[in-house]
């Protein structure tokens, strides 16, 4: 089980020091079972990903199993070379499923074909993805992973379970996602932020040294009064850091968040949140993608919306193992609705 030094330095996944307030998100923590890892979010959905058997190594091809809260199953696969156009999954020497690979050499299997594939993986001892050359996928831990998924989704002992099957009928009801009211940004350019205010915040937040990153303070309108300012605050080899600030009523201050994954040895100077490889969309979504290493096979993703006073976590996904997973795993979701 490997985590790069940089990854260990900044990831402290969803472990609040004190009890969370009623409306504070509590993202799940992924759970490792040998060469597979699984996470189940607050909405009852679960995802499991295959990993390289060797610490720190990538997979030549990998799998990700999703089961939604209402029981829809899908299996995604990726050829990490990015070249294949079709792939066949073979379990114990027998072809089980064939799928075309589209953009970035990724494919998706759903419905009855996905159910058959998952059942074969649970029973199997060896698996490979043929593109057409055989790329092995470890099955060590897949049964335990899916048994955990059965338990978390309360399907154990029912006919709807992957592994812990029983005779009972599944009668579960998916949890309701929390509603988050978000503001749609108005059109038009953001107002000019006084350079004196920007420079003052750089000093207060210890962001004077760019550490090789571009020195910037991008601004975007949030609503009729507030403007988001993304203040550059250093960089590593693959992570570019910003401090999100709010300009309102002639004052610049750190933006408030209901939750954000910790970065480095937080709390940071001035109490400001640190976001990584940040993007802002015209639809009003602020995203952060903190990579655990340059290969991008581990780290955390977050997406936020502005509710008029603070940023609210809408979606979060994590991958705590740097072992070639084909995607991060969802650990929190909310349902955004317009505040207007």
mmCIF file of C-alpha atoms in Angstrom:
data_model
loop_
_atom_site.group_PDB
_atom_site.id
_atom_site.type_symbol
_atom_site.label_atom_id
_atom_site.label_comp_id
_atom_site.label_asym_id
_atom_site.label_seq_id
_atom_site.Cartn_x
_atom_site.Cartn_y
_atom_site.Cartn_z
ATOM 1 C CA UNK A 1 0.000 0.000 0.000
ATOM 2 C CA UNK A 2 1.806 3.090 -1.226
ATOM 3 C CA UNK A 3 1.183 6.776 -0.862
ATOM 4 C CA UNK A 4 3.699 9.190 -2.291
ATOM 5 C CA UNK A 5 5.351 11.614 0.117
ATOM 6 C CA UNK A 6 3.467 14.543 -1.409
ATOM 7 C CA UNK A 7 0.212 12.616 -1.162
ATOM 8 C CA UNK A 8 0.718 11.761 2.489
ATOM 9 C CA UNK A 9 1.563 15.389 3.155
ATOM 10 C CA UNK A 10 -1.729 16.776 1.965
ATOM 11 C CA UNK A 11 -4.424 14.115 2.187
ATOM 12 C CA UNK A 12 -6.257 13.713 5.461
ATOM 13 C CA UNK A 13 -9.435 12.228 4.116
ATOM 14 C CA UNK A 14 -12.688 13.129 5.834
ATOM 15 C CA UNK A 15 -11.541 12.796 9.407
ATOM 16 C CA UNK A 16 -13.072 15.756 11.246
ATOM 17 C CA UNK A 17 -11.467 16.553 14.589
ATOM 18 C CA UNK A 18 -14.780 17.528 16.153
ATOM 19 C CA UNK A 19 -18.335 16.377 15.546
ATOM 20 C CA UNK A 20 -19.671 17.855 12.319
ATOM 21 C CA UNK A 21 -22.494 20.379 12.337
ATOM 22 C CA UNK A 22 -25.811 19.021 10.991
ATOM 23 C CA UNK A 23 -25.302 20.551 7.533
ATOM 24 C CA UNK A 24 -21.562 19.825 7.322
ATOM 25 C CA UNK A 25 -20.650 17.205 4.683
ATOM 26 C CA UNK A 26 -18.923 14.075 5.977
ATOM 27 C CA UNK A 27 -17.279 12.372 2.977
ATOM 28 C CA UNK A 28 -16.737 8.628 3.208
ATOM 29 C CA UNK A 29 -13.282 7.098 3.400
ATOM 30 C CA UNK A 30 -12.286 4.532 0.742
ATOM 31 C CA UNK A 31 -11.594 1.038 2.073
ATOM 32 C CA UNK A 32 -8.809 -1.186 0.731
ATOM 33 C CA UNK A 33 -9.073 -4.937 0.179
ATOM 34 C CA UNK A 34 -5.710 -6.125 -1.159
ATOM 35 C CA UNK A 35 -5.757 -5.201 -4.888
ATOM 36 C CA UNK A 36 -9.208 -3.580 -4.877
ATOM 37 C CA UNK A 37 -10.559 -0.435 -3.235
ATOM 38 C CA UNK A 38 -14.169 0.597 -2.600
ATOM 39 C CA UNK A 39 -16.107 3.645 -1.435
ATOM 40 C CA UNK A 40 -19.820 4.193 -0.781
ATOM 41 C CA UNK A 41 -21.144 7.739 -0.753
ATOM 42 C CA UNK A 42 -23.879 9.337 1.361
ATOM 43 C CA UNK A 43 -26.452 8.726 -1.365
ATOM 44 C CA UNK A 44 -26.053 4.955 -1.198
ATOM 45 C CA UNK A 45 -24.012 4.567 -4.384
ATOM 46 C CA UNK A 46 -20.854 2.439 -4.307
ATOM 47 C CA UNK A 47 -17.821 2.189 -6.592
ATOM 48 C CA UNK A 48 -14.905 -0.269 -6.567
ATOM 49 C CA UNK A 49 -11.686 -0.101 -8.575
ATOM 50 C CA UNK A 50 -8.974 -2.597 -9.391
ATOM 51 C CA UNK A 51 -5.391 -1.708 -8.458
ATOM 52 C CA UNK A 52 -1.931 -2.810 -9.483
ATOM 53 C CA UNK A 53 -0.641 -5.655 -7.272
ATOM 54 C CA UNK A 54 2.675 -3.807 -7.054
ATOM 55 C CA UNK A 55 2.992 -0.727 -4.862
ATOM 56 C CA UNK A 56 3.388 2.461 -6.860
ATOM 57 C CA UNK A 57 2.877 0.809 -10.231
ATOM 58 C CA UNK A 58 0.231 1.486 -12.876
ATOM 59 C CA UNK A 59 -2.111 -1.057 -14.424
ATOM 60 C CA UNK A 60 -1.900 -1.727 -18.145
ATOM 61 C CA UNK A 61 -5.696 -1.907 -18.039
ATOM 62 C CA UNK A 62 -8.154 -1.645 -15.181
ATOM 63 C CA UNK A 63 -11.763 -2.049 -14.085
ATOM 64 C CA UNK A 64 -14.215 0.015 -12.067
ATOM 65 C CA UNK A 65 -17.508 -1.479 -10.795
ATOM 66 C CA UNK A 66 -20.406 0.844 -9.985
ATOM 67 C CA UNK A 67 -23.708 -0.015 -8.323
ATOM 68 C CA UNK A 68 -26.129 2.819 -7.775
ATOM 69 C CA UNK A 69 -28.348 3.106 -4.720
ATOM 70 C CA UNK A 70 -31.257 1.721 -6.745
ATOM 71 C CA UNK A 71 -29.231 -1.292 -7.885
ATOM 72 C CA UNK A 72 -28.118 -0.374 -11.411
ATOM 73 C CA UNK A 73 -24.782 -2.076 -12.153
ATOM 74 C CA UNK A 74 -22.138 -0.917 -14.609
ATOM 75 C CA UNK A 75 -18.529 -1.901 -15.207
ATOM 76 C CA UNK A 76 -16.098 0.555 -16.757
ATOM 77 C CA UNK A 77 -12.745 -0.426 -18.185
ATOM 78 C CA UNK A 78 -9.790 1.482 -19.527
ATOM 79 C CA UNK A 79 -6.793 0.539 -21.608
ATOM 80 C CA UNK A 80 -4.094 2.717 -20.093
ATOM 81 C CA UNK A 81 -2.094 2.791 -23.340
ATOM 82 C CA UNK A 82 -4.971 4.779 -24.865
ATOM 83 C CA UNK A 83 -4.647 2.932 -28.161
ATOM 84 C CA UNK A 84 -7.129 0.040 -28.099
ATOM 85 C CA UNK A 85 -10.516 0.364 -29.823
ATOM 86 C CA UNK A 86 -12.135 -2.820 -28.492
ATOM 87 C CA UNK A 87 -11.503 -4.977 -25.434
ATOM 88 C CA UNK A 88 -12.536 -8.431 -24.268
ATOM 89 C CA UNK A 89 -12.571 -9.338 -20.580
ATOM 90 C CA UNK A 90 -11.473 -12.903 -19.961
ATOM 91 C CA UNK A 91 -11.938 -14.710 -16.629
ATOM 92 C CA UNK A 92 -10.192 -18.056 -16.024
ATOM 93 C CA UNK A 93 -9.491 -18.321 -19.725
ATOM 94 C CA UNK A 94 -13.098 -17.748 -20.825
ATOM 95 C CA UNK A 95 -14.276 -14.596 -22.625
ATOM 96 C CA UNK A 96 -17.056 -12.991 -20.578
ATOM 97 C CA UNK A 97 -17.674 -9.593 -22.179
ATOM 98 C CA UNK A 98 -16.529 -7.560 -25.175
ATOM 99 C CA UNK A 99 -16.906 -3.797 -25.328
ATOM 100 C CA UNK A 100 -15.900 -1.076 -27.812
ATOM 101 C CA UNK A 101 -13.540 1.541 -26.424
ATOM 102 C CA UNK A 102 -14.260 5.136 -27.280
ATOM 103 C CA UNK A 103 -12.576 8.322 -26.132
ATOM 104 C CA UNK A 104 -9.362 7.765 -24.131
ATOM 105 C CA UNK A 105 -9.726 4.006 -24.732
ATOM 106 C CA UNK A 106 -12.503 3.644 -22.183
ATOM 107 C CA UNK A 107 -15.606 1.471 -22.365
ATOM 108 C CA UNK A 108 -18.718 0.711 -20.323
ATOM 109 C CA UNK A 109 -20.755 -2.435 -19.781
ATOM 110 C CA UNK A 110 -24.205 -2.257 -18.196
ATOM 111 C CA UNK A 111 -27.379 -4.263 -17.666
ATOM 112 C CA UNK A 112 -27.371 -8.058 -17.708
ATOM 113 C CA UNK A 113 -23.899 -8.157 -19.285
ATOM 114 C CA UNK A 114 -22.490 -6.234 -16.314
ATOM 115 C CA UNK A 115 -24.225 -8.578 -13.866
ATOM 116 C CA UNK A 116 -22.705 -11.618 -15.608
ATOM 117 C CA UNK A 117 -19.260 -10.043 -15.633
ATOM 118 C CA UNK A 118 -19.326 -9.176 -11.930
ATOM 119 C CA UNK A 119 -20.498 -12.705 -11.065
ATOM 120 C CA UNK A 120 -17.592 -14.152 -13.077
ATOM 121 C CA UNK A 121 -15.092 -11.862 -11.352
ATOM 122 C CA UNK A 122 -16.348 -12.963 -7.924
ATOM 123 C CA UNK A 123 -15.986 -16.661 -8.791
ATOM 124 C CA UNK A 124 -12.801 -16.295 -10.809
ATOM 125 C CA UNK A 125 -9.140 -16.766 -9.973
ATOM 126 C CA UNK A 126 -7.505 -14.976 -12.915
ATOM 127 C CA UNK A 127 -8.671 -12.184 -15.181
ATOM 128 C CA UNK A 128 -7.269 -10.283 -18.127
ATOM 129 C CA UNK A 129 -8.341 -7.560 -20.525
ATOM 130 C CA UNK A 130 -7.479 -8.395 -24.138
ATOM 131 C CA UNK A 131 -6.802 -5.382 -26.400
ATOM 132 C CA UNK A 132 -5.858 -7.792 -28.162
ATOM 133 C CA UNK A 133 -2.743 -8.510 -26.059
ATOM 134 C CA UNK A 134 -3.622 -9.793 -22.577
ATOM 135 C CA UNK A 135 -3.321 -7.279 -19.723
ATOM 136 C CA UNK A 136 -3.808 -9.014 -16.343
ATOM 137 C CA UNK A 137 -6.227 -7.627 -13.753
ATOM 138 C CA UNK A 138 -5.785 -8.871 -10.187
ATOM 139 C CA UNK A 139 -8.811 -10.495 -8.541
ATOM 140 C CA UNK A 140 -7.180 -10.526 -5.110
ATOM 141 C CA UNK A 141 -9.705 -8.830 -2.845
ATOM 142 C CA UNK A 142 -12.546 -8.416 -5.343
ATOM 143 C CA UNK A 143 -14.928 -10.755 -3.480
ATOM 144 C CA UNK A 144 -14.246 -9.034 -0.137
ATOM 145 C CA UNK A 145 -14.701 -5.651 -1.825
ATOM 146 C CA UNK A 146 -18.090 -6.562 -3.243
ATOM 147 C CA UNK A 147 -19.164 -8.203 0.024
ATOM 148 C CA UNK A 148 -18.400 -4.884 1.716
ATOM 149 C CA UNK A 149 -20.485 -3.149 -0.949
ATOM 150 C CA UNK A 150 -23.354 -5.557 -0.247
ATOM 151 C CA UNK A 151 -23.172 -4.713 3.442
ATOM 152 C CA UNK A 152 -22.985 -0.939 2.991
ATOM 153 C CA UNK A 153 -25.953 -0.967 0.610
ATOM 154 C CA UNK A 154 -27.870 -3.297 2.967
ATOM 155 C CA UNK A 155 -28.205 -5.928 0.276
ATOM 156 C CA UNK A 156 -26.443 -8.721 2.193
ATOM 157 C CA UNK A 157 -28.744 -11.695 2.660
ATOM 158 C CA UNK A 158 -30.944 -10.685 -0.288
ATOM 159 C CA UNK A 159 -31.244 -11.808 -3.880
ATOM 160 C CA UNK A 160 -29.809 -8.405 -4.892
ATOM 161 C CA UNK A 161 -26.359 -9.031 -3.354
ATOM 162 C CA UNK A 162 -23.173 -9.591 -5.351
ATOM 163 C CA UNK A 163 -21.555 -11.985 -2.880
ATOM 164 C CA UNK A 164 -23.529 -12.279 0.375
ATOM 165 C CA UNK A 165 -26.633 -13.599 -1.359
ATOM 166 C CA UNK A 166 -29.705 -14.889 0.434
ATOM 167 C CA UNK A 167 -33.337 -15.663 -0.212
ATOM 168 C CA UNK A 168 -34.785 -12.394 1.074
ATOM 169 C CA UNK A 169 -36.152 -9.769 -1.256
ATOM 170 C CA UNK A 170 -34.349 -6.439 -1.188
ATOM 171 C CA UNK A 171 -36.681 -3.725 0.098
ATOM 172 C CA UNK A 172 -34.206 -0.935 0.761
ATOM 173 C CA UNK A 173 -34.846 2.704 -0.070
ATOM 174 C CA UNK A 174 -32.022 4.954 -1.291
ATOM 175 C CA UNK A 175 -31.053 7.765 1.107
ATOM 176 C CA UNK A 176 -32.080 11.226 0.026
ATOM 177 C CA UNK A 177 -29.259 13.483 -1.077
ATOM 178 C CA UNK A 178 -28.922 16.776 0.804
ATOM 179 C CA UNK A 179 -30.231 19.775 -1.075
ATOM 180 C CA UNK A 180 -27.768 22.598 -1.694
ATOM 181 C CA UNK A 181 -29.127 25.924 -2.898
ATOM 182 C CA UNK A 182 -26.633 27.556 -5.252
ATOM 183 C CA UNK A 183 -26.578 30.908 -7.002
ATOM 184 C CA UNK A 184 -26.215 31.142 -10.775
ATOM 185 C CA UNK A 185 -23.548 33.778 -11.527
ATOM 186 C CA UNK A 186 -24.790 36.880 -13.333
ATOM 187 C CA UNK A 187 -23.371 37.726 -16.766
ATOM 188 C CA UNK A 188 -20.651 40.293 -17.216
ATOM 189 C CA UNK A 189 -17.063 40.843 -16.183
ATOM 190 C CA UNK A 190 -15.991 40.909 -12.568
ATOM 191 C CA UNK A 191 -15.137 44.302 -11.067
ATOM 192 C CA UNK A 192 -11.494 45.319 -10.807
ATOM 193 C CA UNK A 193 -9.995 44.382 -7.435
ATOM 194 C CA UNK A 194 -7.616 47.008 -5.998
ATOM 195 C CA UNK A 195 -3.999 45.849 -6.181
ATOM 196 C CA UNK A 196 -3.454 47.071 -2.625
ATOM 197 C CA UNK A 197 -6.071 44.624 -1.358
ATOM 198 C CA UNK A 198 -4.521 41.771 -3.377
ATOM 199 C CA UNK A 199 -1.007 42.508 -2.122
ATOM 200 C CA UNK A 200 -2.217 42.770 1.465
ATOM 201 C CA UNK A 201 -3.825 39.299 1.255
ATOM 202 C CA UNK A 202 -0.666 37.848 -0.285
ATOM 203 C CA UNK A 203 1.264 39.015 2.763
ATOM 204 C CA UNK A 204 -1.371 37.866 5.244
ATOM 205 C CA UNK A 205 -1.715 34.414 3.669
ATOM 206 C CA UNK A 206 2.006 33.873 3.076
ATOM 207 C CA UNK A 207 1.554 33.787 -0.710
ATOM 208 C CA UNK A 208 4.421 36.099 -1.670
ATOM 209 C CA UNK A 209 6.629 33.264 -2.971
ATOM 210 C CA UNK A 210 5.107 31.791 -6.132
ATOM 211 C CA UNK A 211 7.345 28.670 -5.965
ATOM 212 C CA UNK A 212 7.425 28.457 -9.745
ATOM 213 C CA UNK A 213 3.713 28.987 -10.348
ATOM 214 C CA UNK A 214 2.202 31.895 -12.275
ATOM 215 C CA UNK A 215 1.441 34.887 -10.045
ATOM 216 C CA UNK A 216 -2.228 35.610 -10.612
ATOM 217 C CA UNK A 217 -5.461 36.767 -9.011
ATOM 218 C CA UNK A 218 -8.288 35.723 -11.317
ATOM 219 C CA UNK A 219 -11.711 37.129 -10.475
ATOM 220 C CA UNK A 220 -15.251 35.978 -11.294
ATOM 221 C CA UNK A 221 -18.686 37.343 -10.428
ATOM 222 C CA UNK A 222 -20.640 35.204 -7.953
ATOM 223 C CA UNK A 223 -23.769 37.311 -7.459
ATOM 224 C CA UNK A 224 -24.825 40.943 -7.365
ATOM 225 C CA UNK A 225 -22.457 41.796 -4.506
ATOM 226 C CA UNK A 226 -19.744 39.150 -4.258
ATOM 227 C CA UNK A 227 -16.755 38.402 -6.483
ATOM 228 C CA UNK A 228 -14.562 35.309 -6.283
ATOM 229 C CA UNK A 229 -10.811 35.921 -6.381
ATOM 230 C CA UNK A 230 -8.495 32.948 -6.941
ATOM 231 C CA UNK A 231 -5.182 34.063 -5.459
ATOM 232 C CA UNK A 232 -2.174 32.038 -6.625
ATOM 233 C CA UNK A 233 -0.207 30.688 -3.687
ATOM 234 C CA UNK A 234 2.623 28.453 -4.878
ATOM 235 C CA UNK A 235 2.982 25.158 -6.676
ATOM 236 C CA UNK A 236 4.596 21.766 -6.665
ATOM 237 C CA UNK A 237 5.622 19.666 -9.635
ATOM 238 C CA UNK A 238 2.000 18.933 -10.565
ATOM 239 C CA UNK A 239 -0.194 20.860 -8.115
ATOM 240 C CA UNK A 240 -0.950 24.573 -8.531
ATOM 241 C CA UNK A 241 -2.338 26.133 -5.375
ATOM 242 C CA UNK A 242 -4.801 28.964 -4.931
ATOM 243 C CA UNK A 243 -6.487 30.685 -2.010
ATOM 244 C CA UNK A 244 -10.154 31.435 -2.795
ATOM 245 C CA UNK A 245 -11.134 34.902 -1.573
ATOM 246 C CA UNK A 246 -14.332 36.965 -1.633
ATOM 247 C CA UNK A 247 -14.441 40.658 -2.591
ATOM 248 C CA UNK A 248 -17.588 42.246 -1.189
ATOM 249 C CA UNK A 249 -18.462 45.731 0.042
ATOM 250 C CA UNK A 250 -14.919 46.978 -0.574
ATOM 251 C CA UNK A 251 -13.286 44.230 1.509
ATOM 252 C CA UNK A 252 -11.269 41.140 0.534
ATOM 253 C CA UNK A 253 -11.467 38.105 2.850
ATOM 254 C CA UNK A 254 -10.968 34.314 2.700
ATOM 255 C CA UNK A 255 -13.957 32.474 1.244
ATOM 256 C CA UNK A 256 -15.963 30.286 3.580
ATOM 257 C CA UNK A 257 -16.631 26.599 2.840
ATOM 258 C CA UNK A 258 -18.947 24.104 4.497
ATOM 259 C CA UNK A 259 -16.225 21.472 3.906
ATOM 260 C CA UNK A 260 -13.012 21.136 1.920
ATOM 261 C CA UNK A 261 -10.390 18.413 1.977
ATOM 262 C CA UNK A 262 -7.412 19.541 4.089
ATOM 263 C CA UNK A 263 -4.232 20.447 2.276
ATOM 264 C CA UNK A 264 -0.767 20.029 3.859
ATOM 265 C CA UNK A 265 -0.558 21.064 7.500
ATOM 266 C CA UNK A 266 -3.798 23.030 7.703
ATOM 267 C CA UNK A 267 -4.981 25.260 9.213
ATOM 268 C CA UNK A 268 -3.239 27.614 6.833
ATOM 269 C CA UNK A 269 -2.210 31.206 7.653
ATOM 270 C CA UNK A 270 -5.222 33.488 7.878
ATOM 271 C CA UNK A 271 -7.691 30.603 7.927
ATOM 272 C CA UNK A 272 -8.007 30.431 4.136
ATOM 273 C CA UNK A 273 -8.791 27.161 2.372
ATOM 274 C CA UNK A 274 -6.248 25.887 -0.172
ATOM 275 C CA UNK A 275 -7.585 24.538 -3.468
ATOM 276 C CA UNK A 276 -5.511 22.730 -6.081
ATOM 277 C CA UNK A 277 -5.497 22.807 -9.900
ATOM 278 C CA UNK A 278 -8.639 24.889 -9.618
ATOM 279 C CA UNK A 279 -11.170 25.678 -12.333
ATOM 280 C CA UNK A 280 -14.211 27.962 -12.401
ATOM 281 C CA UNK A 281 -17.104 27.331 -14.780
ATOM 282 C CA UNK A 282 -19.614 29.925 -16.038
ATOM 283 C CA UNK A 283 -22.330 27.679 -14.570
ATOM 284 C CA UNK A 284 -21.024 28.568 -11.110
ATOM 285 C CA UNK A 285 -18.974 25.495 -10.214
ATOM 286 C CA UNK A 286 -15.636 25.804 -8.455
ATOM 287 C CA UNK A 287 -13.572 22.631 -8.771
ATOM 288 C CA UNK A 288 -10.346 21.373 -7.215
ATOM 289 C CA UNK A 289 -8.208 18.375 -8.231
ATOM 290 C CA UNK A 290 -5.381 17.654 -5.804
ATOM 291 C CA UNK A 291 -3.106 15.039 -7.345
ATOM 292 C CA UNK A 292 -1.276 12.560 -5.144
ATOM 293 C CA UNK A 293 1.415 12.285 -7.814
ATOM 294 C CA UNK A 294 2.009 13.518 -11.317
ATOM 295 C CA UNK A 295 0.537 10.404 -12.945
ATOM 296 C CA UNK A 296 -2.860 11.491 -11.637
ATOM 297 C CA UNK A 297 -3.950 8.030 -10.463
ATOM 298 C CA UNK A 298 -4.568 9.182 -6.880
ATOM 299 C CA UNK A 299 -5.724 12.292 -5.059
ATOM 300 C CA UNK A 300 -9.012 14.026 -4.430
ATOM 301 C CA UNK A 301 -11.567 15.932 -6.491
ATOM 302 C CA UNK A 302 -14.082 18.452 -5.203
ATOM 303 C CA UNK A 303 -16.818 20.583 -6.753
ATOM 304 C CA UNK A 304 -18.506 23.503 -4.985
ATOM 305 C CA UNK A 305 -21.383 25.910 -5.559
ATOM 306 C CA UNK A 306 -21.917 29.384 -4.057
ATOM 307 C CA UNK A 307 -25.028 29.785 -1.889
ATOM 308 C CA UNK A 308 -24.695 33.529 -1.304
ATOM 309 C CA UNK A 309 -22.577 33.344 1.834
ATOM 310 C CA UNK A 310 -20.235 30.371 1.409
ATOM 311 C CA UNK A 311 -19.189 27.581 -0.956
ATOM 312 C CA UNK A 312 -21.100 24.335 -0.528
ATOM 313 C CA UNK A 313 -19.654 20.924 -1.376
ATOM 314 C CA UNK A 314 -21.667 19.378 -4.208
ATOM 315 C CA UNK A 315 -19.479 16.419 -5.104
ATOM 316 C CA UNK A 316 -16.283 14.810 -3.816
ATOM 317 C CA UNK A 317 -14.263 11.831 -5.018
ATOM 318 C CA UNK A 318 -11.066 10.298 -3.672
ATOM 319 C CA UNK A 319 -8.415 7.731 -4.468
ATOM 320 C CA UNK A 320 -6.168 7.034 -1.513
ATOM 321 C CA UNK A 321 -3.941 4.445 -3.260
ATOM 322 C CA UNK A 322 -1.356 5.416 -5.880
ATOM 323 C CA UNK A 323 -1.606 2.087 -7.710
ATOM 324 C CA UNK A 324 -3.017 2.834 -11.119
ATOM 325 C CA UNK A 325 -6.775 3.059 -10.503
ATOM 326 C CA UNK A 326 -8.638 4.221 -13.607
ATOM 327 C CA UNK A 327 -10.679 6.813 -11.693
ATOM 328 C CA UNK A 328 -11.379 8.329 -8.311
ATOM 329 C CA UNK A 329 -14.287 6.999 -6.189
ATOM 330 C CA UNK A 330 -17.238 9.151 -5.169
ATOM 331 C CA UNK A 331 -17.382 9.799 -1.429
ATOM 332 C CA UNK A 332 -19.963 12.626 -1.218
ATOM 333 C CA UNK A 333 -22.805 13.965 -3.327
ATOM 334 C CA UNK A 334 -25.429 16.665 -2.914
ATOM 335 C CA UNK A 335 -28.310 17.798 -5.124
ATOM 336 C CA UNK A 336 -27.858 21.414 -6.230
ATOM 337 C CA UNK A 337 -30.977 23.510 -6.743
ATOM 338 C CA UNK A 338 -31.212 27.109 -7.900
ATOM 339 C CA UNK A 339 -31.286 29.677 -5.108
ATOM 340 C CA UNK A 340 -33.343 32.008 -7.319
#
